[in-house]
Amino acid sequence: MHVKPVKEERLAIHGGQPVRTAYLAYGRQSISEEDIAAVIETLRSPYLTQGPKIREFEEAVARLVGAKYAVAFANGTAALHGACYAAGISAGDEVITTPLTFAASANCVRYCGGTVVFADIRPDTYLIDPEQIRQHITPRTKAIIPVDFTGQPADMEEIMRIARDHGLIVIEDAAHSLGATYKGKRIGSIADMTMFSFHPVKHITTGEGGMITTDSEAFYHRLLLFRSHGITRDPARMHRQDEGAWYYEMHDLGYNYRMTDIQAALGLSQIRGLDAFVERRRAIARLYDELLSPLPVILPYRAPERESSWHLYLIGLQLEKLTAGRKEIYEALLAENIGVNVHYIPVHLHPYYQAAGYPKGLAPHAEALYERILTLPLFPAMSDEDVRNVARAVEKVTRAFARV
Ligand SMILES: *Cc1c(COP(=O)(O)O)cnc(C)c1O
C-alpha cells in the first residue's frame, strides 16, 4: 500500500486540510455543575456583594497557600494596584520588574506615580535575572515585582535575600502560579505580598477577580482600606468613637475595587478543583515535552526544586533550522485550527513605554526571545487527543518550513 509521506502534506494556509476541523483555543475555563449551583445559591441569597462569601473565599485562599491574610479584589490588576499602594509606592520611587510579562505587572507602579525599572530575564529560564535586579538597584528603589512567568516560580530565595539586603518590598506577580511550589513551599507564602488572578484563562476563575496574600497585618489593613474607597468601619481605627452606629471614616483616597459575592461563590467552588486542574496541566506539559522533543523547538525549562503549575506552555522556535519566521509559523498553525498565542510583547516596547523614553535594546534577552516564542494551547479540559493534534500541527508546519 502506498503511504503518503508526511512531508508532502499541504499546509492549511496553502489550501490543504487543517489538522483539526474545530478551533482549539489556547486557554479556557472549566465550569462544573457544582460551580453553577454555587453561583445560583448566592444569587438567591441576601448578599450579592459585601456579604459573607468574600471572607470565605479569602480564608480558603489564605489557607491553601499558607498565608495569614488574603484580600480579594475586582481583578488581578486592581490587586496589584492595591499591593503597590500598601507598599507605599509613590512619585520618585523605583520598582524593578521583568519586561517579559503582561503590562499590568508594570502599570500598577505607574498608577501610584512610581517609576518602572525593567531588569532583563535569564535566557534559559525566561524569569527575571536576580543579577540584573542587583544591577538596577538605586537609592530610590522601593520594591521588586518578580513574575512567575508561565507558572514557574521566580528565583524567590535569591530575590528575597536581595530585598532584605536593600530594605525592599517584594510583590510577587503569581497570576500564572497558583498551585505551584518553590522548595516545597506554596507560592503565596514567600513574598511580602503575592498577587493571584482569577481571569478565565488562569488556574481557577471568578470571571474577573484577583487576590493578595500576605503575612503582614499592616499590609492587610492598607489593602482593605484601598479596596473600598479608603473607608474604614473598624471602631478601633477611627478617629472619633462616639458619633453613632452609622458612622465611618475615609482615611485615604481609595477605590471601589471590591469583588462581588457572586464571584467569590464561584471562586470558592472552583478552588475544590484546583489540585485536579494543576495535575492535568502538568500531565499535558509532560505529553507536550515527549511529543515535541524531536522537533526544531526549544522546550520549556524546568528549574530544580520548583513545581510549575503550568499556566502556559511556550516553545522557542529554532529559527536557524527554519525557512520562516515566527509570524509565518504562527499564521500556519492558526490555519491548522490551533489557537497559538504569543506571551508576551516585552512591556517596554509598547508605545506607552516607548513614549516614556524606555529604549529598544534595554532588555536584549527578552527582546531576542520575543522573536521566537509561541504559546501552545494548555487548559485542563484538553484531551490527550487535542494535545496530539497540536504536536502534529507543529510537526507538519515546522517540517514544511524546514531548512534543508
Ligand atoms: C492575568 C495577569 C495579570 C492581571 O490579571 P487580571 O485579573 O486580568 O487583571 C497580571 N499579571 C500577569 C502576569 C497576568 O498574566
CSV table of C-alpha atoms in Angstrom, one decimal, residues 76-349:
chain,number,residue,atom,x,y,z
A,76,GLY,CA,-5.7,40.9,39.4
A,77,THR,CA,-4.7,44.3,38.1
A,78,ALA,CA,-6.6,46.1,40.9
A,79,ALA,CA,-5.0,43.7,43.4
A,80,LEU,CA,-1.5,44.7,42.0
A,81,HIS,CA,-2.6,48.4,42.3
A,82,GLY,CA,-3.6,47.7,46.0
A,83,ALA,CA,-0.3,46.0,46.7
A,84,CYS,CA,1.7,49.0,45.3
A,85,TYR,CA,-0.4,51.3,47.4
A,86,ALA,CA,0.1,49.1,50.5
A,87,ALA,CA,3.9,49.1,49.8
A,88,GLY,CA,3.8,52.9,49.8
A,89,ILE,CA,4.9,53.4,46.2
A,90,SER,CA,4.7,57.0,45.2
A,91,ALA,CA,6.3,59.5,42.8
A,92,GLY,CA,10.1,59.2,42.9
A,93,ASP,CA,10.1,55.6,43.9
A,94,GLU,CA,11.6,53.0,41.6
A,95,VAL,CA,10.2,49.5,41.2
A,96,ILE,CA,12.0,46.7,39.4
A,97,THR,CA,10.1,44.2,37.3
A,98,THR,CA,10.6,41.9,34.2
A,99,PRO,CA,9.8,43.1,30.7
A,100,LEU,CA,8.5,39.6,29.8
A,101,THR,CA,5.1,39.9,31.4
A,102,PHE,CA,1.6,41.2,30.9
A,103,ALA,CA,1.5,45.1,31.1
A,104,ALA,CA,-0.3,45.1,34.4
A,105,SER,CA,2.9,44.0,36.3
A,106,ALA,CA,4.4,47.3,35.4
A,107,ASN,CA,1.3,49.5,35.1
A,108,CYS,CA,0.5,49.1,38.8
A,109,VAL,CA,3.7,51.1,39.6
A,110,ARG,CA,2.6,53.9,37.3
A,111,TYR,CA,-0.9,54.1,38.9
A,112,CYS,CA,0.9,55.1,42.1
A,113,GLY,CA,3.2,57.6,40.3
A,114,GLY,CA,6.3,55.4,40.6
A,115,THR,CA,8.9,54.7,38.0
A,116,VAL,CA,9.2,51.2,36.4
A,117,VAL,CA,12.7,49.8,36.0
A,118,PHE,CA,12.9,46.8,33.7
A,119,ALA,CA,15.5,44.1,34.6
A,120,ASP,CA,16.2,41.6,31.9
A,121,ILE,CA,15.3,37.9,32.0
A,122,ARG,CA,17.7,34.9,32.1
A,123,PRO,CA,17.7,33.4,28.6
A,124,ASP,CA,17.3,29.9,29.8
A,125,THR,CA,14.5,30.2,32.4
A,126,TYR,CA,12.8,33.3,30.9
A,127,LEU,CA,12.5,34.6,34.5
A,128,ILE,CA,13.8,37.9,35.9
A,129,ASP,CA,17.6,37.6,36.4
A,130,PRO,CA,18.5,38.2,40.1
A,131,GLU,CA,21.9,39.6,38.9
A,132,GLN,CA,20.1,42.1,36.7
A,133,ILE,CA,17.9,43.1,39.7
A,134,ARG,CA,21.1,43.8,41.7
A,135,GLN,CA,22.5,46.0,39.0
A,136,HIS,CA,19.3,48.1,38.7
A,137,ILE,CA,19.1,48.9,42.4
A,138,THR,CA,19.5,52.6,43.3
A,139,PRO,CA,18.8,54.6,46.5
A,140,ARG,CA,15.3,55.2,45.1
A,141,THR,CA,14.4,51.5,44.6
A,142,LYS,CA,11.5,50.6,46.8
A,143,ALA,CA,10.2,47.3,45.6
A,144,ILE,CA,10.6,44.3,43.3
A,145,ILE,CA,7.8,42.7,41.3
A,146,PRO,CA,9.0,39.3,40.1
A,147,VAL,CA,6.7,37.4,37.9
A,148,ASP,CA,6.3,33.6,38.0
A,149,PHE,CA,6.2,33.5,34.2
A,150,THR,CA,4.3,30.5,32.7
A,151,GLY,CA,3.7,29.1,36.2
A,152,GLN,CA,7.3,28.5,37.1
A,153,PRO,CA,8.3,30.3,40.3
A,154,ALA,CA,10.9,33.1,40.0
A,155,ASP,CA,14.2,32.7,41.9
A,156,MET,CA,12.4,33.7,45.1
A,157,GLU,CA,15.1,32.7,47.6
A,158,GLU,CA,17.6,34.9,46.0
A,159,ILE,CA,15.1,37.7,45.3
A,160,MET,CA,14.0,37.8,49.0
A,161,ARG,CA,17.7,37.9,50.0
A,162,ILE,CA,18.4,40.9,47.7
A,163,ALA,CA,15.2,42.6,49.1
A,164,ARG,CA,16.3,42.0,52.7
A,165,ASP,CA,19.8,43.3,52.0
A,166,HIS,CA,18.4,46.5,50.5
A,167,GLY,CA,15.2,47.0,52.5
A,168,LEU,CA,12.9,46.4,49.6
A,169,ILE,CA,9.4,45.1,49.4
A,170,VAL,CA,8.7,42.1,47.2
A,171,ILE,CA,5.3,41.9,45.4
A,172,GLU,CA,5.2,38.6,43.6
A,173,ASP,CA,3.0,38.5,40.5
A,174,ALA,CA,1.7,35.0,40.8
A,175,ALA,CA,-1.0,35.3,38.2
A,176,HIS,CA,0.5,32.3,36.5
A,177,SER,CA,1.4,30.2,39.5
A,178,LEU,CA,-1.5,29.4,41.8
A,179,GLY,CA,-0.7,25.8,42.9
A,180,ALA,CA,3.0,26.0,42.2
A,181,THR,CA,5.7,25.3,44.8
A,182,TYR,CA,9.2,26.6,45.4
A,183,LYS,CA,11.4,24.3,47.5
A,184,GLY,CA,8.3,22.7,48.9
A,185,LYS,CA,6.6,26.0,49.8
A,186,ARG,CA,3.3,27.0,48.2
A,187,ILE,CA,3.5,30.2,46.1
A,188,GLY,CA,1.6,32.8,48.1
A,189,SER,CA,3.6,32.4,51.3
A,190,ILE,CA,7.0,33.6,50.3
A,191,ALA,CA,6.9,37.2,49.1
A,192,ASP,CA,5.8,40.2,51.3
A,193,MET,CA,2.7,40.2,49.1
A,194,THR,CA,1.6,37.8,46.4
A,195,MET,CA,-1.0,38.5,43.7
A,196,PHE,CA,-3.3,35.9,42.1
A,197,SER,CA,-5.6,36.5,39.1
A,198,PHE,CA,-8.9,34.6,38.5
A,199,HIS,CA,-9.3,35.6,34.9
A,200,PRO,CA,-10.9,32.7,32.9
A,201,VAL,CA,-7.6,31.5,31.4
A,202,LYS,CA,-5.9,31.3,34.8
A,203,HIS,CA,-6.0,28.2,37.1
A,204,ILE,CA,-9.3,29.0,38.8
A,205,THR,CA,-11.7,31.7,37.7
A,206,THR,CA,-14.3,34.1,39.2
A,207,GLY,CA,-14.9,35.7,35.7
A,208,GLU,CA,-12.8,38.7,36.8
A,209,GLY,CA,-11.1,38.6,40.1
A,210,GLY,CA,-7.8,38.9,42.0
A,211,MET,CA,-6.3,38.4,45.4
A,212,ILE,CA,-3.4,39.5,47.5
A,213,THR,CA,-2.0,37.2,50.2
A,214,THR,CA,0.3,38.4,52.9
A,215,ASP,CA,1.6,37.7,56.4
A,216,SER,CA,1.7,41.4,57.3
A,217,GLU,CA,-1.1,42.8,59.4
A,218,ALA,CA,-0.1,46.3,58.3
A,219,PHE,CA,-0.3,45.5,54.6
A,220,TYR,CA,-3.6,43.7,55.2
A,221,HIS,CA,-5.2,46.8,56.7
A,222,ARG,CA,-3.9,49.0,53.9
A,223,LEU,CA,-5.2,46.6,51.3
A,224,LEU,CA,-8.7,46.6,52.9
A,225,LEU,CA,-8.8,50.4,53.1
A,226,PHE,CA,-7.7,50.8,49.5
A,227,ARG,CA,-10.2,48.3,48.1
A,228,SER,CA,-13.2,50.2,49.5
A,229,HIS,CA,-12.8,54.0,48.9
A,230,GLY,CA,-10.2,54.4,51.7
A,231,ILE,CA,-13.1,53.9,54.1
A,232,THR,CA,-12.9,52.1,57.4
A,233,ARG,CA,-15.8,51.0,59.7
A,234,ASP,CA,-13.4,49.5,62.3
A,235,PRO,CA,-14.1,51.4,65.5
A,236,ALA,CA,-10.5,50.6,66.7
A,237,ARG,CA,-9.2,52.5,63.7
A,238,MET,CA,-11.5,55.5,63.7
A,239,HIS,CA,-10.5,59.0,64.9
A,240,ARG,CA,-13.9,59.5,66.6
A,241,GLN,CA,-15.7,56.7,68.5
A,242,ASP,CA,-18.9,58.3,69.8
A,243,GLU,CA,-20.6,59.5,66.6
A,244,GLY,CA,-23.1,56.7,66.3
A,245,ALA,CA,-23.6,53.3,64.6
A,246,TRP,CA,-23.9,54.9,61.0
A,247,TYR,CA,-20.5,56.4,61.3
A,248,TYR,CA,-17.5,55.5,59.2
A,249,GLU,CA,-14.4,57.4,58.2
A,250,MET,CA,-12.5,57.9,54.9
A,251,HIS,CA,-8.8,57.9,55.7
A,252,ASP,CA,-7.2,57.9,52.3
A,253,LEU,CA,-8.1,58.1,48.6
A,254,GLY,CA,-9.2,54.6,47.8
A,255,TYR,CA,-11.2,53.0,45.0
A,256,ASN,CA,-14.1,50.7,44.7
A,257,TYR,CA,-12.1,47.5,43.8
A,258,ARG,CA,-14.4,45.1,45.6
A,259,MET,CA,-15.1,41.5,44.3
A,260,THR,CA,-18.8,40.5,44.5
A,261,ASP,CA,-20.2,37.6,46.5
A,262,ILE,CA,-21.3,36.1,43.1
A,263,GLN,CA,-17.7,35.9,42.0
A,264,ALA,CA,-16.5,34.7,45.4
A,265,ALA,CA,-19.0,31.9,45.4
A,266,LEU,CA,-17.7,30.8,42.1
A,267,GLY,CA,-14.1,31.0,43.3
A,268,LEU,CA,-14.9,29.0,46.4
A,269,SER,CA,-16.4,26.3,44.3
A,270,GLN,CA,-13.6,26.4,41.8
A,271,ILE,CA,-10.9,26.0,44.4
A,272,ARG,CA,-12.1,22.5,45.1
A,273,GLY,CA,-11.0,21.6,41.6
A,274,LEU,CA,-7.6,23.3,41.8
A,275,ASP,CA,-5.4,20.2,42.6
A,276,ALA,CA,-7.0,18.3,39.7
A,277,PHE,CA,-6.6,21.3,37.3
A,278,VAL,CA,-2.9,21.7,38.1
A,279,GLU,CA,-2.4,17.9,37.9
A,280,ARG,CA,-4.0,17.8,34.5
A,281,ARG,CA,-1.9,20.8,33.3
A,282,ARG,CA,1.3,19.0,34.4
A,283,ALA,CA,0.3,15.9,32.6
A,284,ILE,CA,-0.4,17.9,29.4
A,285,ALA,CA,3.0,19.6,29.7
A,286,ARG,CA,4.7,16.2,30.1
A,287,LEU,CA,2.9,14.9,27.0
A,288,TYR,CA,4.0,18.0,25.0
A,289,ASP,CA,7.6,17.5,26.1
A,290,GLU,CA,7.5,14.0,24.9
A,291,LEU,CA,5.8,14.7,21.5
A,292,LEU,CA,7.7,17.9,20.7
A,293,SER,CA,11.3,16.8,21.7
A,294,PRO,CA,12.3,15.6,18.2
A,295,LEU,CA,11.2,18.9,16.6
A,296,PRO,CA,13.2,22.1,15.9
A,297,VAL,CA,11.8,23.8,19.0
A,298,ILE,CA,13.3,24.7,22.5
A,299,LEU,CA,11.1,23.1,25.2
A,300,PRO,CA,10.3,24.9,28.5
A,301,TYR,CA,13.0,24.9,31.1
A,302,ARG,CA,12.3,23.1,34.4
A,303,ALA,CA,14.1,24.6,37.3
A,304,PRO,CA,15.1,22.2,40.1
A,305,GLU,CA,13.2,22.3,43.4
A,306,ARG,CA,10.3,24.0,41.8
A,307,GLU,CA,7.0,22.6,40.6
A,308,SER,CA,5.4,24.8,37.9
A,309,SER,CA,1.6,25.0,37.8
A,310,TRP,CA,1.8,25.3,34.0
A,311,HIS,CA,-0.3,28.3,33.2
A,312,LEU,CA,1.4,28.5,29.8
A,313,TYR,CA,3.4,26.1,27.6
A,314,LEU,CA,5.9,28.0,25.5
A,315,ILE,CA,8.0,26.7,22.7
A,316,GLY,CA,11.0,28.6,21.3
A,317,LEU,CA,11.4,28.2,17.5
A,318,GLN,CA,14.9,27.2,16.4
A,319,LEU,CA,14.7,29.8,13.7
A,320,GLU,CA,18.1,28.9,12.4
A,321,LYS,CA,16.6,25.5,11.3
A,322,LEU,CA,13.6,27.1,9.7
A,323,THR,CA,13.0,29.0,6.5
A,324,ALA,CA,10.1,31.0,8.0
A,325,GLY,CA,9.9,33.4,10.9
A,326,ARG,CA,7.6,33.3,14.0
A,327,LYS,CA,4.9,35.2,12.2
A,328,GLU,CA,4.6,32.7,9.3
A,329,ILE,CA,4.7,29.7,11.7
A,330,TYR,CA,2.1,31.4,13.9
A,331,GLU,CA,-0.2,32.0,10.9
A,332,ALA,CA,0.3,28.5,9.6
A,333,LEU,CA,-0.6,26.9,13.0
A,334,LEU,CA,-3.7,29.2,13.3
A,335,ALA,CA,-4.8,27.9,9.8
A,336,GLU,CA,-4.5,24.4,11.2
A,337,ASN,CA,-7.0,25.5,13.8
A,338,ILE,CA,-4.5,25.6,16.6
A,339,GLY,CA,-5.1,28.6,18.9
A,340,VAL,CA,-1.4,29.6,19.3
A,341,ASN,CA,-0.6,32.9,21.0
A,342,VAL,CA,2.5,35.0,22.0
A,343,HIS,CA,3.3,35.7,25.6
A,344,TYR,CA,4.5,38.4,25.8
A,345,ILE,CA,5.3,41.5,23.8
A,346,PRO,CA,8.1,42.9,26.0
A,347,VAL,CA,6.3,45.6,28.1
A,348,HIS,CA,8.8,48.4,27.4
A,349,LEU,CA,8.3,48.0,23.6
